[in-house]
Tab-separated table of C-alpha atoms in Angstrom:
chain	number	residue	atom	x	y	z
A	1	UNK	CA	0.000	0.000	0.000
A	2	UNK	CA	1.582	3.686	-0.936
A	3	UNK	CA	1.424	6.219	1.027
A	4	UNK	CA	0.128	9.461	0.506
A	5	UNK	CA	3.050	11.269	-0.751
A	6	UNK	CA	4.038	8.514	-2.769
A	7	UNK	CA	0.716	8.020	-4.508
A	8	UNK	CA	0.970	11.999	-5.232
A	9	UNK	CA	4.617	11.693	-6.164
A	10	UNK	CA	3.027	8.506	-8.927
A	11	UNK	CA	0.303	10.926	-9.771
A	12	UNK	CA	2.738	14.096	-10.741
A	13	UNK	CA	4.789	11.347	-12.641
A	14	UNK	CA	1.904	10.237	-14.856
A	15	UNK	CA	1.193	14.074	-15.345
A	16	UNK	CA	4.364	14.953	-16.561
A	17	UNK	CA	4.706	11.834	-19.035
A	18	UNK	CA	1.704	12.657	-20.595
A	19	UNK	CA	2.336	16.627	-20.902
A	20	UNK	CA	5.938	15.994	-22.120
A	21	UNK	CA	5.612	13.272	-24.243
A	22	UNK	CA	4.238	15.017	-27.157
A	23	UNK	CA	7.013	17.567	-26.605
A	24	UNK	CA	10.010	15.370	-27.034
A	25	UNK	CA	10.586	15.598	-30.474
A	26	UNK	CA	9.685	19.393	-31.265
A	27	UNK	CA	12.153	19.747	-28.348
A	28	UNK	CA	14.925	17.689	-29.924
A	29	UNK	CA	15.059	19.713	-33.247
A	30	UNK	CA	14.536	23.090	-30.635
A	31	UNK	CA	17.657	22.601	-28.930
A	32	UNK	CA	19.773	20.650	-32.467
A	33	UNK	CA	18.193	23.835	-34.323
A	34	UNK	CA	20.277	26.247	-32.014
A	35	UNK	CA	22.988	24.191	-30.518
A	36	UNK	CA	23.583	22.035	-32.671
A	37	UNK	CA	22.581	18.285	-33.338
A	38	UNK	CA	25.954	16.683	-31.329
A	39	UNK	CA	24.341	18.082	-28.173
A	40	UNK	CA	20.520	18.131	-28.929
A	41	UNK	CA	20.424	14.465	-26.672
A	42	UNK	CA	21.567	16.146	-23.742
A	43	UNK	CA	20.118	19.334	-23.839
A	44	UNK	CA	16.750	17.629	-24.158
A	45	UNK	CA	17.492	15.557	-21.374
A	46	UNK	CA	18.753	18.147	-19.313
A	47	UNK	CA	15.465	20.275	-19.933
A	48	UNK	CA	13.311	17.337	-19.071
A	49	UNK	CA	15.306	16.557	-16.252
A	50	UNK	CA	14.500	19.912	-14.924
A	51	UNK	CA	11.118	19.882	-15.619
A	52	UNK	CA	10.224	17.255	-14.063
A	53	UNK	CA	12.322	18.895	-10.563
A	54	UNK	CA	10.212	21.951	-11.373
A	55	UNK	CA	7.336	19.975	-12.597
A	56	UNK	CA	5.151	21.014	-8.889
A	57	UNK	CA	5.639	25.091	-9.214
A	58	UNK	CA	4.002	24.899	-12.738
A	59	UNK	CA	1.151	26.889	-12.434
A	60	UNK	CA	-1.279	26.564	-15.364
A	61	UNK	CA	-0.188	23.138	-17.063
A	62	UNK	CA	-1.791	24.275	-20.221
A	63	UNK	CA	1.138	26.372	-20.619
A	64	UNK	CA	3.855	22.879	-20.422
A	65	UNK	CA	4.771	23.057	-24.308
A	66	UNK	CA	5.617	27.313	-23.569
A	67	UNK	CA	7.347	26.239	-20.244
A	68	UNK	CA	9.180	23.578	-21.677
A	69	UNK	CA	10.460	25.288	-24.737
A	70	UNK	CA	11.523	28.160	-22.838
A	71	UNK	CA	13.779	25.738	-20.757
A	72	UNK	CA	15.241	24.115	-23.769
A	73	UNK	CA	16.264	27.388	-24.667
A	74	UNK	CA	17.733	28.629	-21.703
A	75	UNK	CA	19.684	25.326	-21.648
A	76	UNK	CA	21.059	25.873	-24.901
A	77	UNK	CA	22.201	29.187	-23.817
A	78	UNK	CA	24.089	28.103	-21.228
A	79	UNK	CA	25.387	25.310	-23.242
A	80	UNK	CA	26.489	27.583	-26.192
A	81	UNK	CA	27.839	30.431	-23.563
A	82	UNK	CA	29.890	28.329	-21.229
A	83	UNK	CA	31.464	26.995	-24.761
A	84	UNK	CA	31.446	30.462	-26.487
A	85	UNK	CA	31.666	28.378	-29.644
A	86	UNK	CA	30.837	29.668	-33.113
A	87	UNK	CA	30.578	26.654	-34.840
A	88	UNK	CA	27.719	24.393	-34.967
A	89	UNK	CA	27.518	21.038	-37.190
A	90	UNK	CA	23.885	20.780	-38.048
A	91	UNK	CA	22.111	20.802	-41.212
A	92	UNK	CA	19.102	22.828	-41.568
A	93	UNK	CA	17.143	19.793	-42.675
A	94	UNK	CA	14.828	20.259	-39.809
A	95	UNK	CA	14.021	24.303	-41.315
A	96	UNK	CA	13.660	23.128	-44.821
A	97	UNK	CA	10.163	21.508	-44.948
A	98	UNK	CA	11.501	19.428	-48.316
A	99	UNK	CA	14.267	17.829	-46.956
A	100	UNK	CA	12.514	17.348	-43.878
A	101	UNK	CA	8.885	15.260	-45.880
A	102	UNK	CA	11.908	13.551	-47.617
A	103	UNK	CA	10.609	15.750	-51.041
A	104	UNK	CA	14.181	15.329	-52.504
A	105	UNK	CA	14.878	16.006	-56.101
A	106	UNK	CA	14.896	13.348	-58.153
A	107	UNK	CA	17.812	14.322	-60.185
A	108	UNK	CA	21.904	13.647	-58.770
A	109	UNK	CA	22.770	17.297	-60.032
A	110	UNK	CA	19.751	18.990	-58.258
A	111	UNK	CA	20.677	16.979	-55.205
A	112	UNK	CA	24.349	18.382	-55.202
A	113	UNK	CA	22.798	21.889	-55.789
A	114	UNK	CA	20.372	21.026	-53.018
A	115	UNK	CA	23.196	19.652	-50.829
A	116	UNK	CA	25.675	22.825	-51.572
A	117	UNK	CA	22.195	25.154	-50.396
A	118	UNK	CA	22.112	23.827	-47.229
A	119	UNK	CA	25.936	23.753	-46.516
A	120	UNK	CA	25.453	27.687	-47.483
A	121	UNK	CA	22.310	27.917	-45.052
A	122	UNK	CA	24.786	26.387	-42.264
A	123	UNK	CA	26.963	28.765	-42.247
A	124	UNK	CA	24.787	31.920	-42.918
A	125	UNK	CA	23.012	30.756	-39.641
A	126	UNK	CA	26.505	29.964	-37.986
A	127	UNK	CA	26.878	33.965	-37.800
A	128	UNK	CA	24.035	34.752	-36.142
A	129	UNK	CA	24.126	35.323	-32.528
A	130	UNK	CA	21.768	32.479	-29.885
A	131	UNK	CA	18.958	35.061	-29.338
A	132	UNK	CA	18.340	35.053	-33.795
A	133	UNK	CA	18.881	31.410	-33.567
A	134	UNK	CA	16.819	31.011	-30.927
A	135	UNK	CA	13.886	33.355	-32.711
A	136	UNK	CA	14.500	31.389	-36.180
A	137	UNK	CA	14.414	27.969	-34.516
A	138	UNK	CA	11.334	28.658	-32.950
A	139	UNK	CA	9.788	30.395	-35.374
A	140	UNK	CA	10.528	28.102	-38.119
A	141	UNK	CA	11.348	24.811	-37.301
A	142	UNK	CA	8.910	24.431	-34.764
A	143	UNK	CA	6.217	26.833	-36.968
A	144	UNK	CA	5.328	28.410	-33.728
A	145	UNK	CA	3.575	32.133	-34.033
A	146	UNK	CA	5.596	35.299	-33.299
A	147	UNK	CA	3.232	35.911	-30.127
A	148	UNK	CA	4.346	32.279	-28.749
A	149	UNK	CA	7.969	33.164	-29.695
A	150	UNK	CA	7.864	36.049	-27.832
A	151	UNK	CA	6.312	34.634	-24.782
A	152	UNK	CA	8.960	31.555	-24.748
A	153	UNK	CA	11.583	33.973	-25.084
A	154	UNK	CA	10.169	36.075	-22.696
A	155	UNK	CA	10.386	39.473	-24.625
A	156	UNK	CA	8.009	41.958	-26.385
A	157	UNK	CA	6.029	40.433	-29.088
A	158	UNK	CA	7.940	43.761	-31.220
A	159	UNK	CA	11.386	42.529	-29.943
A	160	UNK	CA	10.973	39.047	-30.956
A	161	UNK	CA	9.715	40.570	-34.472
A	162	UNK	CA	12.534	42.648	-34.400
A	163	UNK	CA	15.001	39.620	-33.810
A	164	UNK	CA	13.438	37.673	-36.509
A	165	UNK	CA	14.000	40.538	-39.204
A	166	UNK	CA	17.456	40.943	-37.737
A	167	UNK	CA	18.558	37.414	-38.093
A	168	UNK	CA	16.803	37.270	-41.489
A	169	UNK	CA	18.625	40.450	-42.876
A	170	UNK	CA	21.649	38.545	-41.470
A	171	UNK	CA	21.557	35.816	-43.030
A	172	UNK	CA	20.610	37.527	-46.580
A	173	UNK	CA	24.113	38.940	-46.112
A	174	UNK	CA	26.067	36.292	-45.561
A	175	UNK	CA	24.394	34.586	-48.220
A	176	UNK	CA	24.542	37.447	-50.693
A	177	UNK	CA	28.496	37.463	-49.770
A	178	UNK	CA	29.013	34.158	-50.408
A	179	UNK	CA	29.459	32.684	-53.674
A	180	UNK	CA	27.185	30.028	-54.661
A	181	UNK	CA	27.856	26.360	-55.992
């Protein structure tokens, strides 16, 4: 027979699994999006590792996909500040809805074109700073709206829109700079 606090510790477990289980995957390509796919494993663990710890102060669990996001990307800040790397080795697969439905082209020349594209999107989003990574990521790979971006980031909905334009102007510039294949 449990107890009381361990029936309510079984209860909050169930709870959590079935918030965060729909979450796992849009988490993954969060945290590969902006820190790259070499340490998307452990930032997603490390997130749901500390969601579950934090699991009882969550208020409103309606809001577990925001809360959980937002943790993801705090992790990979930390992550990418206490490395103060600049270089990330991650394909954009996961932002290019193509590649990602497997809508390949069927030629071998298109597929090096294809292929060279995405090596140029790399780097153009190597240069941007985490907070325009962070915006793009969540914007884009996870196809969240700007108001949800903002509120995971926790920042003006204008600032968030401002982030986004930045990043995008960006990357047009690195791109533009850059020769192509």
């Amino acid at each position: 027979m449990l107890t009381a606090v361990e029936q309510r510790q079984q209860e909050l477990a169930r709870r959590f699994e079935a918030l965060a289980e729909p979450h796992v995957d849009e988490l993954y390509r969060l945290a590969a999006a902006i820190a790259g796919i070499e340490d998307a494993d452990d930032v997603t663990q490390e997130a749901l590792t500390e969601a579950w710890r934090s699991f009882g102060q969550l208020r409103n669990e309606e809001l577990f996909g925001r809360w959980i996001r937002t943790i993801v990307v705090n992790r990979c800040r930390n992550l990418l500040r206490s490395r103060r790397r600049s270089v990330r080795a991650i394909s954009l697969d996961s932002v290019l809805p193509a590649a990602a439905e497997g809508n390949l082209p069927h030629e071998p020349g298109d597929f090096a074109s294809d292929v060279a594209e995405r090596d140029r999107l790399d780097r153009a989003f190597d240069h941007l700073a985490l907070d325009h990574r962070a915006v793009l990521a969540l914007h884009y790979t996870l196809d969240l709206p700007m108001p949800e971006v903002a509120a995971i980031l926790k920042v003006p909905e204008g600032t968030a829109k401002s982030r986004l334009h930045v990043a995008l102007s960006r990357m047009r510039a690195v791109l533009q700079e850059e020769p192509t294949a």
